[in-house]
Amino acid sequence: MKIDVLSLFPGMFSGVFEESIIKRAINEGKVSINIHNFRDFSLDPHNKVDDTPYGGGAGMVLTCQPIFDCVKNLREEDSIVILLTPDGEVYKQSKAYELSKCKHLIFICGHYEGFDERIRSICDLEISIGDYVLTGGEIASMAIIDSIVRLIPGVIEEESHVNDSFNDNLLDYPTYTKPRVYDGMEVPEVLVSGDHKKIAEWRKEESLKRTRERRPDLLD
């Protein structure tokens, strides 16, 4: 998979993709991630990428030209262009699985007061990571890319994500490790019973219980 990210602040990505599982996936050639400063595509003499909004209002709005030209330079036949925006489709695990099967993703990170509405015309998807506002799309893109890369075949063991929270609209079951007793808290007996059928039944029950208690909306 190839991932390109358009951002005015490429330095924000330093270190994020240079550690842990994503770094290993890059080193093994399973994914390439490139950050592009779309200011480099500005035709303005001062490399300006924003301007005041028509009709008045606070803040500056990202202009079309630099983003259009940057996307045009990167876009291929199988590219999916994704705009990070608070009014986009709320991101879910099912979408992560869908995007993990794509060959080329292009993320556009907005900033300042917003972006020219016409920029939507070159996008295939608009995604939000929740009902709150960030200073820009950079952090949102990092979260989405992390969730996608781990699902690429061979990046982690399939069993590790098959049982993730939100698969089948359920939260994950509780997990434990050694020691069996810590500070008076003991690992449930069923998990050390060796009875795999009972363990599977317990995990399913606990997953349903946790979802009912914490995220009942997922069961609707």
Short mmCIF file of C-alpha atoms in Angstrom, two decimals:
data_model
loop_
_atom_site.label_atom_id
_atom_site.label_comp_id
_atom_site.label_asym_id
_atom_site.label_seq_id
_atom_site.Cartn_x
_atom_site.Cartn_y
_atom_site.Cartn_z
CA MET A 1 0.00 0.00 0.00
CA LYS A 2 1.05 3.56 -0.70
CA ILE A 3 -0.09 6.46 1.51
CA ASP A 4 0.41 10.15 0.74
CA VAL A 5 -0.51 12.90 3.20
CA LEU A 6 -0.99 16.58 2.32
CA SER A 7 -0.15 18.85 5.23
CA LEU A 8 1.13 22.34 5.92
CA PHE A 9 2.99 20.99 8.95
CA PRO A 10 4.97 17.89 7.94
CA GLY A 11 7.05 18.16 11.11
CA MET A 12 4.04 17.00 13.11
CA PHE A 13 4.54 13.52 11.65
CA SER A 14 8.15 13.20 12.81
CA GLY A 15 8.52 10.12 14.93
CA VAL A 16 4.91 8.96 14.60
CA PHE A 17 5.64 6.61 11.72
CA GLU A 18 9.21 5.88 12.82
CA GLU A 19 8.38 3.62 15.76
CA SER A 20 6.79 0.29 16.56
CA ILE A 21 4.54 -1.63 14.16
CA ILE A 22 4.27 1.06 11.48
CA LYS A 23 8.05 1.41 11.24
CA ARG A 24 8.36 -2.35 10.83
CA ALA A 25 5.68 -2.38 8.14
CA ILE A 26 7.56 0.36 6.25
CA ASN A 27 10.90 -1.43 6.60
CA GLU A 28 9.35 -4.68 5.32
CA GLY A 29 7.92 -2.90 2.28
CA LYS A 30 4.28 -3.51 3.21
CA VAL A 31 3.48 0.21 3.16
CA SER A 32 5.12 3.47 2.10
CA ILE A 33 4.09 6.73 3.77
CA ASN A 34 5.03 10.11 2.32
CA ILE A 35 4.21 13.55 3.72
CA HIS A 36 3.83 16.44 1.26
CA ASN A 37 3.75 20.13 2.14
CA PHE A 38 1.19 21.46 -0.33
CA ARG A 39 2.62 24.94 0.19
CA ASP A 40 5.33 23.75 -2.22
CA PHE A 41 2.65 23.70 -4.95
CA SER A 42 1.49 27.27 -4.41
CA LEU A 43 1.78 29.55 -7.45
CA ASP A 44 1.58 32.63 -5.25
CA PRO A 45 4.84 34.67 -5.17
CA HIS A 46 4.89 34.31 -1.39
CA ASN A 47 3.76 30.65 -1.38
CA LYS A 48 0.44 31.70 0.14
CA VAL A 49 -2.12 28.90 0.54
CA ASP A 50 -5.02 30.68 2.27
CA ASP A 51 -7.16 33.78 1.98
CA THR A 52 -10.04 35.61 3.64
CA PRO A 53 -13.53 34.07 3.22
CA TYR A 54 -16.07 35.57 0.85
CA GLY A 55 -18.92 37.09 2.83
CA GLY A 56 -16.65 37.92 5.76
CA GLY A 57 -15.93 36.04 8.96
CA ALA A 58 -13.05 35.10 11.22
CA GLY A 59 -9.99 33.16 10.18
CA MET A 60 -8.40 32.21 6.89
CA VAL A 61 -9.59 29.63 4.38
CA LEU A 62 -7.37 27.23 2.42
CA THR A 63 -7.45 27.98 -1.30
CA CYS A 64 -8.04 25.51 -4.11
CA GLN A 65 -4.96 25.81 -6.31
CA PRO A 66 -2.17 24.32 -4.15
CA ILE A 67 -4.30 21.38 -3.00
CA PHE A 68 -5.73 20.68 -6.46
CA ASP A 69 -2.26 20.70 -8.02
CA CYS A 70 -0.71 18.55 -5.29
CA VAL A 71 -3.46 15.93 -5.58
CA LYS A 72 -3.19 15.99 -9.38
CA ASN A 73 0.54 15.33 -9.06
CA LEU A 74 -0.01 12.34 -6.77
CA ARG A 75 -3.26 10.81 -7.99
CA GLU A 76 -3.18 7.53 -9.87
CA GLU A 77 -5.89 5.37 -11.41
CA ASP A 78 -6.54 3.45 -8.18
CA SER A 79 -6.09 6.34 -5.72
CA ILE A 80 -8.65 7.16 -3.04
CA VAL A 81 -8.55 10.79 -1.91
CA ILE A 82 -9.72 11.36 1.67
CA LEU A 83 -10.57 14.72 3.21
CA LEU A 84 -10.35 14.97 7.02
CA THR A 85 -13.26 17.15 8.13
CA PRO A 86 -15.60 17.38 11.17
CA ASP A 87 -18.65 16.97 8.92
CA GLY A 88 -17.40 13.79 7.27
CA GLU A 89 -18.50 10.20 7.84
CA VAL A 90 -17.69 9.16 11.40
CA TYR A 91 -14.77 6.73 11.25
CA LYS A 92 -15.34 3.14 12.37
CA GLN A 93 -13.44 -0.14 12.38
CA SER A 94 -15.43 -1.37 9.38
CA LYS A 95 -14.07 1.55 7.34
CA ALA A 96 -10.54 0.73 8.52
CA TYR A 97 -10.92 -2.78 7.09
CA GLU A 98 -12.29 -1.36 3.85
CA LEU A 99 -9.44 1.11 3.41
CA SER A 100 -6.78 -1.47 4.33
CA LYS A 101 -7.60 -3.23 1.05
CA CYS A 102 -6.86 -0.14 -1.07
CA LYS A 103 -3.63 0.29 -3.04
CA HIS A 104 -3.19 4.04 -2.69
CA LEU A 105 -4.63 6.51 -0.18
CA ILE A 106 -4.22 10.28 -0.30
CA PHE A 107 -5.13 12.22 2.87
CA ILE A 108 -5.82 15.96 2.82
CA CYS A 109 -5.27 17.66 6.19
CA GLY A 110 -7.17 20.90 6.50
CA HIS A 111 -6.06 23.72 8.77
CA TYR A 112 -6.94 27.24 9.88
CA GLU A 113 -10.63 28.16 9.64
CA GLY A 114 -11.39 25.62 6.95
CA PHE A 115 -11.02 24.97 3.24
CA ASP A 116 -12.64 26.24 0.06
CA GLU A 117 -15.81 24.20 -0.49
CA ARG A 118 -14.70 23.33 -4.03
CA ILE A 119 -11.88 21.16 -2.65
CA ARG A 120 -14.55 18.56 -1.83
CA SER A 121 -14.98 17.99 -5.58
CA ILE A 122 -11.62 16.16 -5.85
CA CYS A 123 -12.22 13.91 -2.84
CA ASP A 124 -13.64 10.39 -2.82
CA LEU A 125 -14.31 10.24 0.93
CA GLU A 126 -14.79 12.70 3.78
CA ILE A 127 -13.98 11.33 7.24
CA SER A 128 -14.37 12.61 10.81
CA ILE A 129 -12.83 10.87 13.83
CA GLY A 130 -15.42 12.26 16.24
CA ASP A 131 -17.69 15.08 17.24
CA TYR A 132 -15.02 17.55 18.25
CA VAL A 133 -12.72 19.98 16.46
CA LEU A 134 -8.93 19.77 16.16
CA THR A 135 -6.57 22.50 14.96
CA GLY A 136 -6.04 20.53 11.76
CA GLY A 137 -6.39 17.15 10.10
CA GLU A 138 -2.89 15.94 10.96
CA ILE A 139 -3.72 14.10 14.18
CA ALA A 140 -6.85 12.62 12.61
CA SER A 141 -4.83 11.31 9.66
CA MET A 142 -2.26 9.74 12.01
CA ALA A 143 -4.99 7.89 13.89
CA ILE A 144 -6.63 6.62 10.71
CA ILE A 145 -3.35 5.56 9.10
CA ASP A 146 -2.34 3.68 12.25
CA SER A 147 -5.67 1.83 12.29
CA ILE A 148 -5.31 0.90 8.61
CA VAL A 149 -1.66 -0.18 8.51
CA ARG A 150 -2.09 -2.73 11.32
CA LEU A 151 -4.76 -4.45 9.19
CA ILE A 152 -2.53 -4.90 6.12
CA PRO A 153 -1.85 -8.64 5.75
CA GLY A 154 1.41 -9.64 7.43
CA VAL A 155 1.80 -6.50 9.53
CA ILE A 156 0.42 -8.20 12.65
CA GLU A 157 -1.02 -11.65 13.22
CA GLU A 158 -4.58 -11.88 11.90
CA GLU A 159 -5.86 -13.21 15.24
CA SER A 160 -4.65 -10.02 16.90
CA HIS A 161 -7.16 -7.87 15.02
CA VAL A 162 -9.95 -10.38 14.43
CA ASN A 163 -10.78 -10.10 18.14
CA ASP A 164 -10.40 -6.32 18.31
CA SER A 165 -13.00 -4.08 19.87
CA PHE A 166 -15.77 -3.02 17.45
CA ASN A 167 -15.56 -6.18 15.35
CA ASP A 168 -19.17 -7.45 15.25
CA ASN A 169 -20.10 -4.17 16.98
CA LEU A 170 -18.78 -5.44 20.31
CA LEU A 171 -16.11 -4.20 22.68
CA ASP A 172 -13.22 -6.55 23.40
CA TYR A 173 -13.35 -8.97 26.33
CA PRO A 174 -11.10 -8.51 29.42
CA THR A 175 -7.59 -9.95 29.21
CA TYR A 176 -5.11 -10.90 31.94
CA THR A 177 -1.49 -12.01 32.30
CA LYS A 178 0.86 -13.17 35.08
CA PRO A 179 0.83 -13.07 38.05
CA ARG A 180 -2.46 -14.87 38.67
CA VAL A 181 -3.06 -12.80 41.81
CA TYR A 182 -1.97 -9.16 42.10
CA ASP A 183 -2.82 -6.89 45.02
CA GLY A 184 -5.71 -9.19 45.93
CA MET A 185 -7.14 -9.20 42.41
CA GLU A 186 -7.34 -12.69 40.88
CA VAL A 187 -7.55 -13.88 37.28
CA PRO A 188 -10.97 -15.50 36.60
CA GLU A 189 -10.87 -19.26 37.19
CA VAL A 190 -12.18 -20.10 33.73
CA LEU A 191 -9.09 -18.60 32.06
CA VAL A 192 -6.76 -21.04 33.79
CA SER A 193 -9.08 -24.04 33.41
CA GLY A 194 -7.65 -25.18 30.08
CA ASP A 195 -11.21 -25.65 28.77
CA HIS A 196 -11.09 -23.71 25.50
CA LYS A 197 -14.82 -24.04 24.84
CA LYS A 198 -15.67 -22.52 28.22
CA ILE A 199 -13.05 -19.81 27.73
CA ALA A 200 -14.59 -18.88 24.36
CA GLU A 201 -18.06 -18.77 25.91
CA TRP A 202 -16.80 -16.63 28.81
CA ARG A 203 -15.10 -14.19 26.46
CA LYS A 204 -18.22 -13.84 24.32
CA GLU A 205 -20.37 -13.24 27.41
CA GLU A 206 -17.93 -10.70 28.84
CA SER A 207 -17.71 -8.92 25.49
CA LEU A 208 -21.50 -8.57 25.37
CA LYS A 209 -21.60 -7.49 29.03
CA ARG A 210 -18.95 -4.83 28.55
CA THR A 211 -20.66 -3.51 25.43
CA ARG A 212 -24.05 -3.31 27.19
CA GLU A 213 -22.50 -1.41 30.10
CA ARG A 214 -20.19 0.94 28.23
CA ARG A 215 -21.45 1.28 24.65
CA PRO A 216 -25.10 0.15 24.46
CA ASP A 217 -25.46 2.19 21.28
CA LEU A 218 -23.38 -0.44 19.48
CA LEU A 219 -26.05 -3.05 20.13
CA ASP A 220 -28.91 -0.97 18.69
#
